[in-house]
Amino acid sequence: MALLEVKNVTKRFGKVEVLKGIDFSLEKGQVLSIIGSSGSGKTTLLRCLNFLETPDTGVISVDGNDIFDAEDTKKMSAAAIRESRLRFGLVFQSFNLFPQYSVMENLMLAPKLRAKEEIKAAKGTRAQLKQRFAEIEENAREILASVGLSDKEDSYPCQLSGGQQQRVSIARALMMKPDILCFDEPTSALDPELTGEVLKVIKGLRDEGRTMIVVTHEMEFARNVSDNVIFMANGVIEEQGDPEELFGAPKSTILQSFLSGIKK
Amino acid sequence: MAITWSSFCKVTLRLLEGFETTCLIFALTLVLALPLGLIISFGSMSKFKPLAFITRVFVWIIRGVPLMLQIFVVFYVPRLLWHWPFLSRFNAVIVAFVINYACYFSEIYRGGIEGIPRGQYEAGEVLGMTKSQIFFKVVLMQVVKRIIAPMSNEIITLVKDTALARVIMVAEILKVAEEYASTSALIWPTFYTAVFYLVFVGVLTLLFGYIEKKLSYYKA
Ligand SMILES: Nc1ncnc2c1ncn2[C@@H]1O[C@H](COP(=O)(O)OP(=O)(O)OP(=O)(O)O)[C@@H](O)[C@H]1O
Ligand SMILES: [Mg+2]
């Protein structure tokens, strides 16, 4: 069974139907790239997966459990959403780090709040909380090392380059141990010479076997790193498949012209 | 009459009594209006449109009418309409000041809160934080940094606005000094009050400068 299953997701903003019925699935450990021209609905799709937008119709299931079902509003309580959305992580185009916190604090804020809630709910002791905090700190150090930023623990986001900020934001998303990590054009806010270090981190995550969805304009990256590529146009999946096939022999004229437009 | 050392000391002591009232009006207004202003700002930003509308009209009225007039209204209207001397002079001043300043603060809060990029909320949400965790742990400190300059302006204005309390005979420092002018024909105590205000505002200026510096460790 696929890890992620998206069925007939639609979304409209006012009169504009931005997603017109999206269906796809994703196996555990696979990397899916989503490409497509501006306004085709890529960001909206990722936002739906992360519960930042509510689809009008459709079902999203992870591990066979429907975590979203437009017909079943019971699943849409704030508490239920909070649990479900942690199946996904999202790395934003614009990083969205918390400027007042150091790198370590950015990583640990959400997990510590969660640990506090859990210990309180279980009527745990102060020592247990301390223990959890220590684990979180250790985990944060490990993850920070894995994105190559061990020396930036105490830096503030404003003291980091764009590439470093984006790596911190990837680390922050990893702290919540998402099943599926989503990236929305993780490098398009970066200077060209900084995109490499971020893409390298994403490649590293693939090699660890992480399941990821990457919206990208980096065709080279999509072709080399992903197991599957989706090409979106006007709110539908126009074409999907193996990257070599999709890039090597695009079937639809719309994808052909999209790809030739990029090369120019 | 010449200023003698003993008259200077006597006047200083009397003015200090008035200054105590000044400080009390200042402190009570601040302590009550800061949180009330936050509540009003939530009202004016409410997604429930009628509430947002009513709140904004209220803020418009309070900011559009002189504070002096509001003090009169709070003090006299209940008495005239219902013969209801519910509020003492001092309490009437506090009520009028708190409402007035809460409205000014609410607009500053609103500007600060609305200036926080949506991405900050969304980052908190996708990390599984609750709305209140996001507000208190992510947004609030950034709002504080954004509003500290306009807030310090408003708070310094409050120091001087306390002098309005004398319109309903509350003996703040300027009222006390004016009594010297009318009963003993002494005008210098009135000018002398400036020293008290200047010291007070000077201390506040240093304090806000310190807070601003404390918050300058990061750029938003
Ligand atoms: N909150 C919103 N309200 C109204 N319209 C929106 C909203 N969000 C997105 N849209 C519209 O939906 C369409 C798809 O937007 P989306 O951001 O998903 O495209 P995209 O594929 O990510 O484009 P890009 O490559 O430029 O990032 C656009 O026409 C956009 O204007
Ligand atoms: Mg987009």
PDB file of N, CA, C and O in Angstrom, chain A residues 13 18-19 31-50 52-53 88-96 162 165-167 169-170 172-173 180-190 195 198-199 202 205 211-218 221 230 232, chain B residues 118-119 122-123 126:
ATOM      1  N   PHE A  13     -10.765  29.102  -5.049  1.00  0.00           N
ATOM      2  CA  PHE A  13     -10.738  30.384  -4.331  1.00  0.00           C
ATOM      3  C   PHE A  13     -11.741  31.281  -5.023  1.00  0.00           C
ATOM      4  O   PHE A  13     -11.493  31.746  -6.135  1.00  0.00           O
ATOM      5  N   VAL A  18      -8.700  26.254  -8.521  1.00  0.00           N
ATOM      6  CA  VAL A  18      -7.235  26.197  -8.588  1.00  0.00           C
ATOM      7  C   VAL A  18      -6.758  24.750  -8.705  1.00  0.00           C
ATOM      8  O   VAL A  18      -5.780  24.469  -9.392  1.00  0.00           O
ATOM      9  N   LEU A  19      -7.445  23.846  -8.003  1.00  0.00           N
ATOM     10  CA  LEU A  19      -7.154  22.411  -8.158  1.00  0.00           C
ATOM     11  C   LEU A  19      -8.422  21.741  -8.669  1.00  0.00           C
ATOM     12  O   LEU A  19      -9.482  21.853  -8.053  1.00  0.00           O
ATOM     13  N   VAL A  31      10.766   9.881  -3.698  1.00  0.00           N
ATOM     14  CA  VAL A  31      10.783  11.332  -3.836  1.00  0.00           C
ATOM     15  C   VAL A  31       9.944  11.699  -5.049  1.00  0.00           C
ATOM     16  O   VAL A  31      10.151  11.173  -6.146  1.00  0.00           O
ATOM     17  N   LEU A  32       8.988  12.579  -4.809  1.00  0.00           N
ATOM     18  CA  LEU A  32       8.125  13.041  -5.884  1.00  0.00           C
ATOM     19  C   LEU A  32       8.426  14.499  -6.167  1.00  0.00           C
ATOM     20  O   LEU A  32       8.438  15.321  -5.235  1.00  0.00           O
ATOM     21  N   SER A  33       8.710  14.831  -7.418  1.00  0.00           N
ATOM     22  CA  SER A  33       8.875  16.235  -7.773  1.00  0.00           C
ATOM     23  C   SER A  33       7.619  16.721  -8.463  1.00  0.00           C
ATOM     24  O   SER A  33       7.008  15.976  -9.241  1.00  0.00           O
ATOM     25  N   ILE A  34       7.228  17.942  -8.152  1.00  0.00           N
ATOM     26  CA  ILE A  34       6.085  18.548  -8.835  1.00  0.00           C
ATOM     27  C   ILE A  34       6.604  19.752  -9.597  1.00  0.00           C
ATOM     28  O   ILE A  34       7.230  20.647  -9.013  1.00  0.00           O
ATOM     29  N   ILE A  35       6.392  19.725 -10.907  1.00  0.00           N
ATOM     30  CA  ILE A  35       6.797  20.866 -11.723  1.00  0.00           C
ATOM     31  C   ILE A  35       5.559  21.434 -12.406  1.00  0.00           C
ATOM     32  O   ILE A  35       4.478  20.837 -12.367  1.00  0.00           O
ATOM     33  N   GLY A  36       5.726  22.593 -13.001  1.00  0.00           N
ATOM     34  CA  GLY A  36       4.588  23.215 -13.676  1.00  0.00           C
ATOM     35  C   GLY A  36       4.744  24.714 -13.659  1.00  0.00           C
ATOM     36  O   GLY A  36       5.464  25.252 -12.809  1.00  0.00           O
ATOM     37  N   SER A  37       4.046  25.362 -14.559  1.00  0.00           N
ATOM     38  CA  SER A  37       4.243  26.807 -14.668  1.00  0.00           C
ATOM     39  C   SER A  37       3.579  27.536 -13.499  1.00  0.00           C
ATOM     40  O   SER A  37       2.819  26.953 -12.727  1.00  0.00           O
ATOM     41  N   SER A  38       3.906  28.802 -13.412  1.00  0.00           N
ATOM     42  CA  SER A  38       3.402  29.620 -12.313  1.00  0.00           C
ATOM     43  C   SER A  38       1.871  29.677 -12.335  1.00  0.00           C
ATOM     44  O   SER A  38       1.270  29.824 -13.390  1.00  0.00           O
ATOM     45  N   GLY A  39       1.277  29.502 -11.178  1.00  0.00           N
ATOM     46  CA  GLY A  39      -0.180  29.571 -11.094  1.00  0.00           C
ATOM     47  C   GLY A  39      -0.880  28.267 -11.389  1.00  0.00           C
ATOM     48  O   GLY A  39      -2.111  28.194 -11.401  1.00  0.00           O
ATOM     49  N   SER A  40      -0.112  27.180 -11.594  1.00  0.00           N
ATOM     50  CA  SER A  40      -0.760  25.918 -11.941  1.00  0.00           C
ATOM     51  C   SER A  40      -1.330  25.204 -10.718  1.00  0.00           C
ATOM     52  O   SER A  40      -2.046  24.221 -10.867  1.00  0.00           O
ATOM     53  N   GLY A  41      -1.015  25.682  -9.523  1.00  0.00           N
ATOM     54  CA  GLY A  41      -1.631  25.108  -8.323  1.00  0.00           C
ATOM     55  C   GLY A  41      -0.701  24.266  -7.469  1.00  0.00           C
ATOM     56  O   GLY A  41      -1.145  23.591  -6.541  1.00  0.00           O
ATOM     57  N   LYS A  42       0.591  24.329  -7.705  1.00  0.00           N
ATOM     58  CA  LYS A  42       1.546  23.484  -6.975  1.00  0.00           C
ATOM     59  C   LYS A  42       1.569  23.835  -5.486  1.00  0.00           C
ATOM     60  O   LYS A  42       1.469  22.953  -4.618  1.00  0.00           O
ATOM     61  N   THR A  43       1.703  25.127  -5.216  1.00  0.00           N
ATOM     62  CA  THR A  43       1.740  25.549  -3.825  1.00  0.00           C
ATOM     63  C   THR A  43       0.434  25.210  -3.120  1.00  0.00           C
ATOM     64  O   THR A  43       0.430  24.702  -1.993  1.00  0.00           O
ATOM     65  N   THR A  44      -0.672  25.452  -3.806  1.00  0.00           N
ATOM     66  CA  THR A  44      -1.975  25.177  -3.210  1.00  0.00           C
ATOM     67  C   THR A  44      -2.085  23.700  -2.828  1.00  0.00           C
ATOM     68  O   THR A  44      -2.602  23.368  -1.763  1.00  0.00           O
ATOM     69  N   LEU A  45      -1.563  22.820  -3.690  1.00  0.00           N
ATOM     70  CA  LEU A  45      -1.612  21.394  -3.395  1.00  0.00           C
ATOM     71  C   LEU A  45      -0.813  21.074  -2.119  1.00  0.00           C
ATOM     72  O   LEU A  45      -1.302  20.385  -1.219  1.00  0.00           O
ATOM     73  N   LEU A  46       0.405  21.604  -2.023  1.00  0.00           N
ATOM     74  CA  LEU A  46       1.208  21.354  -0.816  1.00  0.00           C
ATOM     75  C   LEU A  46       0.511  21.923   0.418  1.00  0.00           C
ATOM     76  O   LEU A  46       0.522  21.308   1.487  1.00  0.00           O
ATOM     77  N   ARG A  47      -0.086  23.074   0.258  1.00  0.00           N
ATOM     78  CA  ARG A  47      -0.776  23.696   1.393  1.00  0.00           C
ATOM     79  C   ARG A  47      -1.975  22.870   1.833  1.00  0.00           C
ATOM     80  O   ARG A  47      -2.296  22.810   3.018  1.00  0.00           O
ATOM     81  N   CYS A  48      -2.629  22.223   0.874  1.00  0.00           N
ATOM     82  CA  CYS A  48      -3.737  21.337   1.234  1.00  0.00           C
ATOM     83  C   CYS A  48      -3.227  20.139   2.029  1.00  0.00           C
ATOM     84  O   CYS A  48      -3.827  19.745   3.032  1.00  0.00           O
ATOM     85  N   LEU A  49      -2.102  19.577   1.591  1.00  0.00           N
ATOM     86  CA  LEU A  49      -1.553  18.417   2.307  1.00  0.00           C
ATOM     87  C   LEU A  49      -1.184  18.793   3.737  1.00  0.00           C
ATOM     88  O   LEU A  49      -1.277  17.986   4.651  1.00  0.00           O
ATOM     89  N   ASN A  50      -0.755  20.041   3.930  1.00  0.00           N
ATOM     90  CA  ASN A  50      -0.323  20.481   5.252  1.00  0.00           C
ATOM     91  C   ASN A  50      -1.421  21.200   6.035  1.00  0.00           C
ATOM     92  O   ASN A  50      -1.139  21.871   7.021  1.00  0.00           O
ATOM     93  N   LEU A  52      -2.962  23.821   5.516  1.00  0.00           N
ATOM     94  CA  LEU A  52      -2.999  25.283   5.515  1.00  0.00           C
ATOM     95  C   LEU A  52      -4.167  25.772   4.665  1.00  0.00           C
ATOM     96  O   LEU A  52      -4.607  26.902   4.782  1.00  0.00           O
ATOM     97  N   GLU A  53      -4.621  24.913   3.752  1.00  0.00           N
ATOM     98  CA  GLU A  53      -5.865  25.155   3.023  1.00  0.00           C
ATOM     99  C   GLU A  53      -6.731  23.919   3.202  1.00  0.00           C
ATOM    100  O   GLU A  53      -6.208  22.821   3.374  1.00  0.00           O
ATOM    101  N   PHE A  88       2.892  15.386   7.991  1.00  0.00           N
ATOM    102  CA  PHE A  88       3.607  16.133   6.954  1.00  0.00           C
ATOM    103  C   PHE A  88       4.502  17.194   7.588  1.00  0.00           C
ATOM    104  O   PHE A  88       4.199  17.726   8.645  1.00  0.00           O
ATOM    105  N   GLY A  89       5.598  17.490   6.903  1.00  0.00           N
ATOM    106  CA  GLY A  89       6.374  18.670   7.246  1.00  0.00           C
ATOM    107  C   GLY A  89       6.380  19.564   6.023  1.00  0.00           C
ATOM    108  O   GLY A  89       6.188  19.096   4.902  1.00  0.00           O
ATOM    109  N   LEU A  90       6.577  20.844   6.235  1.00  0.00           N
ATOM    110  CA  LEU A  90       6.599  21.760   5.088  1.00  0.00           C
ATOM    111  C   LEU A  90       7.763  22.722   5.220  1.00  0.00           C
ATOM    112  O   LEU A  90       7.956  23.349   6.270  1.00  0.00           O
ATOM    113  N   VAL A  91       8.539  22.793   4.163  1.00  0.00           N
ATOM    114  CA  VAL A  91       9.628  23.765   4.099  1.00  0.00           C
ATOM    115  C   VAL A  91       9.198  24.844   3.110  1.00  0.00           C
ATOM    116  O   VAL A  91       8.872  24.544   1.964  1.00  0.00           O
ATOM    117  N   PHE A  92       9.177  26.070   3.607  1.00  0.00           N
ATOM    118  CA  PHE A  92       8.641  27.164   2.800  1.00  0.00           C
ATOM    119  C   PHE A  92       9.716  27.758   1.889  1.00  0.00           C
ATOM    120  O   PHE A  92      10.902  27.755   2.217  1.00  0.00           O
ATOM    121  N   GLN A  93       9.238  28.350   0.830  1.00  0.00           N
ATOM    122  CA  GLN A  93      10.111  29.075  -0.075  1.00  0.00           C
ATOM    123  C   GLN A  93      10.861  30.183   0.684  1.00  0.00           C
ATOM    124  O   GLN A  93      12.044  30.413   0.462  1.00  0.00           O
ATOM    125  N   SER A  94      10.155  30.837   1.587  1.00  0.00           N
ATOM    126  CA  SER A  94      10.744  32.004   2.267  1.00  0.00           C
ATOM    127  C   SER A  94      11.229  31.660   3.687  1.00  0.00           C
ATOM    128  O   SER A  94      11.292  32.532   4.540  1.00  0.00           O
ATOM    129  N   PHE A  95      11.531  30.412   3.943  1.00  0.00           N
ATOM    130  CA  PHE A  95      12.108  29.889   5.190  1.00  0.00           C
ATOM    131  C   PHE A  95      11.161  30.021   6.378  1.00  0.00           C
ATOM    132  O   PHE A  95      10.911  29.059   7.080  1.00  0.00           O
ATOM    133  N   ASN A  96      10.697  31.262   6.641  1.00  0.00           N
ATOM    134  CA  ASN A  96       9.820  31.514   7.785  1.00  0.00           C
ATOM    135  C   ASN A  96      10.401  31.027   9.099  1.00  0.00           C
ATOM    136  O   ASN A  96       9.692  30.468   9.935  1.00  0.00           O
ATOM    137  N   GLY A 162      20.968  32.969   3.119  1.00  0.00           N
ATOM    138  CA  GLY A 162      19.714  32.341   2.721  1.00  0.00           C
ATOM    139  C   GLY A 162      19.804  30.823   2.698  1.00  0.00           C
ATOM    140  O   GLY A 162      18.914  30.127   3.176  1.00  0.00           O
ATOM    141  N   GLN A 165      19.801  29.570   6.192  1.00  0.00           N
ATOM    142  CA  GLN A 165      18.458  29.677   6.776  1.00  0.00           C
ATOM    143  C   GLN A 165      17.563  28.557   6.276  1.00  0.00           C
ATOM    144  O   GLN A 165      16.805  27.966   7.046  1.00  0.00           O
ATOM    145  N   GLN A 166      17.664  28.257   4.977  1.00  0.00           N
ATOM    146  CA  GLN A 166      16.806  27.210   4.449  1.00  0.00           C
ATOM    147  C   GLN A 166      17.195  25.852   5.029  1.00  0.00           C
ATOM    148  O   GLN A 166      16.331  25.023   5.304  1.00  0.00           O
ATOM    149  N   ARG A 167      18.475  25.653   5.274  1.00  0.00           N
ATOM    150  CA  ARG A 167      18.883  24.374   5.885  1.00  0.00           C
ATOM    151  C   ARG A 167      18.372  24.284   7.321  1.00  0.00           C
ATOM    152  O   ARG A 167      17.960  23.212   7.781  1.00  0.00           O
ATOM    153  N   SER A 169      15.651  25.630   8.307  1.00  0.00           N
ATOM    154  CA  SER A 169      14.213  25.397   8.263  1.00  0.00           C
ATOM    155  C   SER A 169      13.913  23.944   7.894  1.00  0.00           C
ATOM    156  O   SER A 169      12.926  23.367   8.356  1.00  0.00           O
ATOM    157  N   ILE A 170      14.791  23.321   7.112  1.00  0.00           N
ATOM    158  CA  ILE A 170      14.646  21.882   6.861  1.00  0.00           C
ATOM    159  C   ILE A 170      14.850  21.113   8.173  1.00  0.00           C
ATOM    160  O   ILE A 170      14.066  20.226   8.529  1.00  0.00           O
ATOM    161  N   ARG A 172      14.391  22.194  11.148  1.00  0.00           N
ATOM    162  CA  ARG A 172      13.254  22.444  12.029  1.00  0.00           C
ATOM    163  C   ARG A 172      12.085  21.531  11.669  1.00  0.00           C
ATOM    164  O   ARG A 172      11.404  20.997  12.558  1.00  0.00           O
ATOM    165  N   ALA A 173      11.852  21.367  10.360  1.00  0.00           N
ATOM    166  CA  ALA A 173      10.761  20.479   9.943  1.00  0.00           C
ATOM    167  C   ALA A 173      11.057  19.034  10.341  1.00  0.00           C
ATOM    168  O   ALA A 173      10.159  18.297  10.765  1.00  0.00           O
ATOM    169  N   ILE A 180       6.137  12.498   5.746  1.00  0.00           N
ATOM    170  CA  ILE A 180       6.343  13.022   4.395  1.00  0.00           C
ATOM    171  C   ILE A 180       6.778  14.479   4.520  1.00  0.00           C
ATOM    172  O   ILE A 180       6.088  15.292   5.143  1.00  0.00           O
ATOM    173  N   LEU A 181       7.927  14.772   3.945  1.00  0.00           N
ATOM    174  CA  LEU A 181       8.432  16.138   4.029  1.00  0.00           C
ATOM    175  C   LEU A 181       8.183  16.842   2.692  1.00  0.00           C
ATOM    176  O   LEU A 181       8.569  16.334   1.639  1.00  0.00           O
ATOM    177  N   CYS A 182       7.523  17.989   2.763  1.00  0.00           N
ATOM    178  CA  CYS A 182       7.190  18.730   1.551  1.00  0.00           C
ATOM    179  C   CYS A 182       8.063  19.976   1.447  1.00  0.00           C
ATOM    180  O   CYS A 182       8.351  20.633   2.446  1.00  0.00           O
ATOM    181  N   PHE A 183       8.468  20.270   0.235  1.00  0.00           N
ATOM    182  CA  PHE A 183       9.256  21.478  -0.014  1.00  0.00           C
ATOM    183  C   PHE A 183       8.552  22.308  -1.067  1.00  0.00           C
ATOM    184  O   PHE A 183       8.215  21.794  -2.129  1.00  0.00           O
ATOM    185  N   ASP A 184       8.352  23.576  -0.806  1.00  0.00           N
ATOM    186  CA  ASP A 184       7.770  24.456  -1.819  1.00  0.00           C
ATOM    187  C   ASP A 184       8.859  25.357  -2.396  1.00  0.00           C
ATOM    188  O   ASP A 184       9.233  26.347  -1.787  1.00  0.00           O
ATOM    189  N   GLU A 185       9.356  24.992  -3.533  1.00  0.00           N
ATOM    190  CA  GLU A 185      10.428  25.752  -4.183  1.00  0.00           C
ATOM    191  C   GLU A 185      11.494  26.177  -3.172  1.00  0.00           C
ATOM    192  O   GLU A 185      11.706  27.359  -2.934  1.00  0.00           O
ATOM    193  N   PRO A 186      12.171  25.179  -2.585  1.00  0.00           N
ATOM    194  CA  PRO A 186      13.083  25.493  -1.480  1.00  0.00           C
ATOM    195  C   PRO A 186      14.262  26.364  -1.875  1.00  0.00           C
ATOM    196  O   PRO A 186      14.905  26.935  -1.001  1.00  0.00           O
ATOM    197  N   THR A 187      14.539  26.457  -3.164  1.00  0.00           N
ATOM    198  CA  THR A 187      15.736  27.219  -3.553  1.00  0.00           C
ATOM    199  C   THR A 187      15.428  28.478  -4.345  1.00  0.00           C
ATOM    200  O   THR A 187      16.330  29.214  -4.713  1.00  0.00           O
ATOM    201  N   SER A 188      14.133  28.739  -4.593  1.00  0.00           N
ATOM    202  CA  SER A 188      13.890  29.838  -5.534  1.00  0.00           C
ATOM    203  C   SER A 188      14.042  31.218  -4.894  1.00  0.00           C
ATOM    204  O   SER A 188      14.074  32.222  -5.599  1.00  0.00           O
ATOM    205  N   ALA A 189      14.176  31.286  -3.556  1.00  0.00           N
ATOM    206  CA  ALA A 189      14.457  32.587  -2.951  1.00  0.00           C
ATOM    207  C   ALA A 189      15.963  32.789  -2.754  1.00  0.00           C
ATOM    208  O   ALA A 189      16.382  33.761  -2.146  1.00  0.00           O
ATOM    209  N   LEU A 190      16.745  31.842  -3.269  1.00  0.00           N
ATOM    210  CA  LEU A 190      18.186  31.875  -2.984  1.00  0.00           C
ATOM    211  C   LEU A 190      18.991  32.358  -4.179  1.00  0.00           C
ATOM    212  O   LEU A 190      18.598  32.161  -5.335  1.00  0.00           O
ATOM    213  N   THR A 195      21.998  27.645  -4.007  1.00  0.00           N
ATOM    214  CA  THR A 195      21.012  26.575  -4.186  1.00  0.00           C
ATOM    215  C   THR A 195      21.657  25.215  -3.974  1.00  0.00           C
ATOM    216  O   THR A 195      21.037  24.309  -3.435  1.00  0.00           O
ATOM    217  N   VAL A 198      21.579  23.597  -0.477  1.00  0.00           N
ATOM    218  CA  VAL A 198      20.259  23.150  -0.043  1.00  0.00           C
ATOM    219  C   VAL A 198      19.864  21.874  -0.779  1.00  0.00           C
ATOM    220  O   VAL A 198      19.373  20.911  -0.174  1.00  0.00           O
ATOM    221  N   LEU A 199      20.116  21.852  -2.088  1.00  0.00           N
ATOM    222  CA  LEU A 199      19.778  20.655  -2.856  1.00  0.00           C
ATOM    223  C   LEU A 199      20.569  19.448  -2.369  1.00  0.00           C
ATOM    224  O   LEU A 199      20.073  18.324  -2.326  1.00  0.00           O
ATOM    225  N   ILE A 202      18.832  17.997   0.537  1.00  0.00           N
ATOM    226  CA  ILE A 202      17.643  17.237   0.133  1.00  0.00           C
ATOM    227  C   ILE A 202      18.051  15.881  -0.459  1.00  0.00           C
ATOM    228  O   ILE A 202      17.436  14.854  -0.166  1.00  0.00           O
ATOM    229  N   LEU A 205      18.810  13.573   2.284  1.00  0.00           N
ATOM    230  CA  LEU A 205      17.596  13.043   2.914  1.00  0.00           C
ATOM    231  C   LEU A 205      17.016  11.910   2.072  1.00  0.00           C
ATOM    232  O   LEU A 205      16.513  10.921   2.613  1.00  0.00           O
ATOM    233  N   THR A 211      10.657  10.056   2.656  1.00  0.00           N
ATOM    234  CA  THR A 211       9.620  10.282   1.661  1.00  0.00           C
ATOM    235  C   THR A 211       9.432  11.789   1.512  1.00  0.00           C
ATOM    236  O   THR A 211       9.232  12.488   2.509  1.00  0.00           O
ATOM    237  N   MET A 212       9.525  12.272   0.276  1.00  0.00           N
ATOM    238  CA  MET A 212       9.472  13.719   0.098  1.00  0.00           C
ATOM    239  C   MET A 212       8.684  14.118  -1.135  1.00  0.00           C
ATOM    240  O   MET A 212       8.625  13.381  -2.125  1.00  0.00           O
ATOM    241  N   ILE A 213       8.089  15.298  -1.045  1.00  0.00           N
ATOM    242  CA  ILE A 213       7.430  15.916  -2.202  1.00  0.00           C
ATOM    243  C   ILE A 213       8.095  17.276  -2.399  1.00  0.00           C
ATOM    244  O   ILE A 213       8.141  18.082  -1.463  1.00  0.00           O
ATOM    245  N   VAL A 214       8.651  17.484  -3.567  1.00  0.00           N
ATOM    246  CA  VAL A 214       9.403  18.711  -3.801  1.00  0.00           C
ATOM    247  C   VAL A 214       8.808  19.462  -4.983  1.00  0.00           C
ATOM    248  O   VAL A 214       8.844  18.981  -6.119  1.00  0.00           O
ATOM    249  N   VAL A 215       8.249  20.620  -4.701  1.00  0.00           N
ATOM    250  CA  VAL A 215       7.837  21.510  -5.794  1.00  0.00           C
ATOM    251  C   VAL A 215       9.075  22.280  -6.204  1.00  0.00           C
ATOM    252  O   VAL A 215       9.741  22.882  -5.364  1.00  0.00           O
ATOM    253  N   THR A 216       9.421  22.216  -7.472  1.00  0.00           N
ATOM    254  CA  THR A 216      10.689  22.838  -7.858  1.00  0.00           C
ATOM    255  C   THR A 216      10.680  23.354  -9.286  1.00  0.00           C
ATOM    256  O   THR A 216       9.919  22.886 -10.141  1.00  0.00           O
ATOM    257  N   HIS A 217      11.514  24.337  -9.494  1.00  0.00           N
ATOM    258  CA  HIS A 217      11.781  24.816 -10.854  1.00  0.00           C
ATOM    259  C   HIS A 217      13.151  24.337 -11.327  1.00  0.00           C
ATOM    260  O   HIS A 217      13.586  24.679 -12.408  1.00  0.00           O
ATOM    261  N   GLU A 218      13.827  23.562 -10.469  1.00  0.00           N
ATOM    262  CA  GLU A 218      15.153  23.042 -10.820  1.00  0.00           C
ATOM    263  C   GLU A 218      14.969  21.728 -11.579  1.00  0.00           C
ATOM    264  O   GLU A 218      14.872  20.659 -10.979  1.00  0.00           O
ATOM    265  N   PHE A 221      17.504  18.951 -11.028  1.00  0.00           N
ATOM    266  CA  PHE A 221      17.299  18.299  -9.747  1.00  0.00           C
ATOM    267  C   PHE A 221      16.136  17.309  -9.831  1.00  0.00           C
ATOM    268  O   PHE A 221      16.246  16.152  -9.411  1.00  0.00           O
ATOM    269  N   ILE A 230       5.562  14.846 -11.278  1.00  0.00           N
ATOM    270  CA  ILE A 230       4.210  15.247 -11.678  1.00  0.00           C
ATOM    271  C   ILE A 230       4.326  16.588 -12.367  1.00  0.00           C
ATOM    272  O   ILE A 230       4.988  17.499 -11.852  1.00  0.00           O
ATOM    273  N   MET A 232       2.120  19.675 -13.445  1.00  0.00           N
ATOM    274  CA  MET A 232       0.790  20.264 -13.270  1.00  0.00           C
ATOM    275  C   MET A 232       0.591  21.421 -14.231  1.00  0.00           C
ATOM    276  O   MET A 232       1.514  22.192 -14.512  1.00  0.00           O
TER     277      MET A 232
ATOM    278  N   ARG B 118       2.361  36.461   7.417  1.00  0.00           N
ATOM    279  CA  ARG B 118       1.535  35.265   7.594  1.00  0.00           C
ATOM    280  C   ARG B 118       2.384  34.013   7.722  1.00  0.00           C
ATOM    281  O   ARG B 118       2.009  33.042   8.371  1.00  0.00           O
ATOM    282  N   GLY B 119       3.541  34.036   7.075  1.00  0.00           N
ATOM    283  CA  GLY B 119       4.429  32.879   7.123  1.00  0.00           C
ATOM    284  C   GLY B 119       4.826  32.487   8.534  1.00  0.00           C
ATOM    285  O   GLY B 119       5.091  31.320   8.806  1.00  0.00           O
ATOM    286  N   GLU B 122       1.989  30.424   9.780  1.00  0.00           N
ATOM    287  CA  GLU B 122       1.916  29.152   9.062  1.00  0.00           C
ATOM    288  C   GLU B 122       3.051  28.224   9.467  1.00  0.00           C
ATOM    289  O   GLU B 122       2.858  27.016   9.600  1.00  0.00           O
ATOM    290  N   ALA B 123       4.239  28.807   9.692  1.00  0.00           N
ATOM    291  CA  ALA B 123       5.359  27.977  10.139  1.00  0.00           C
ATOM    292  C   ALA B 123       5.002  27.322  11.468  1.00  0.00           C
ATOM    293  O   ALA B 123       5.249  26.130  11.671  1.00  0.00           O
ATOM    294  N   VAL B 126       2.309  24.464  10.834  1.00  0.00           N
ATOM    295  CA  VAL B 126       2.773  23.191  10.269  1.00  0.00           C
ATOM    296  C   VAL B 126       3.674  22.448  11.255  1.00  0.00           C
ATOM    297  O   VAL B 126       3.883  21.253  11.106  1.00  0.00           O
TER     298      VAL B 126
END
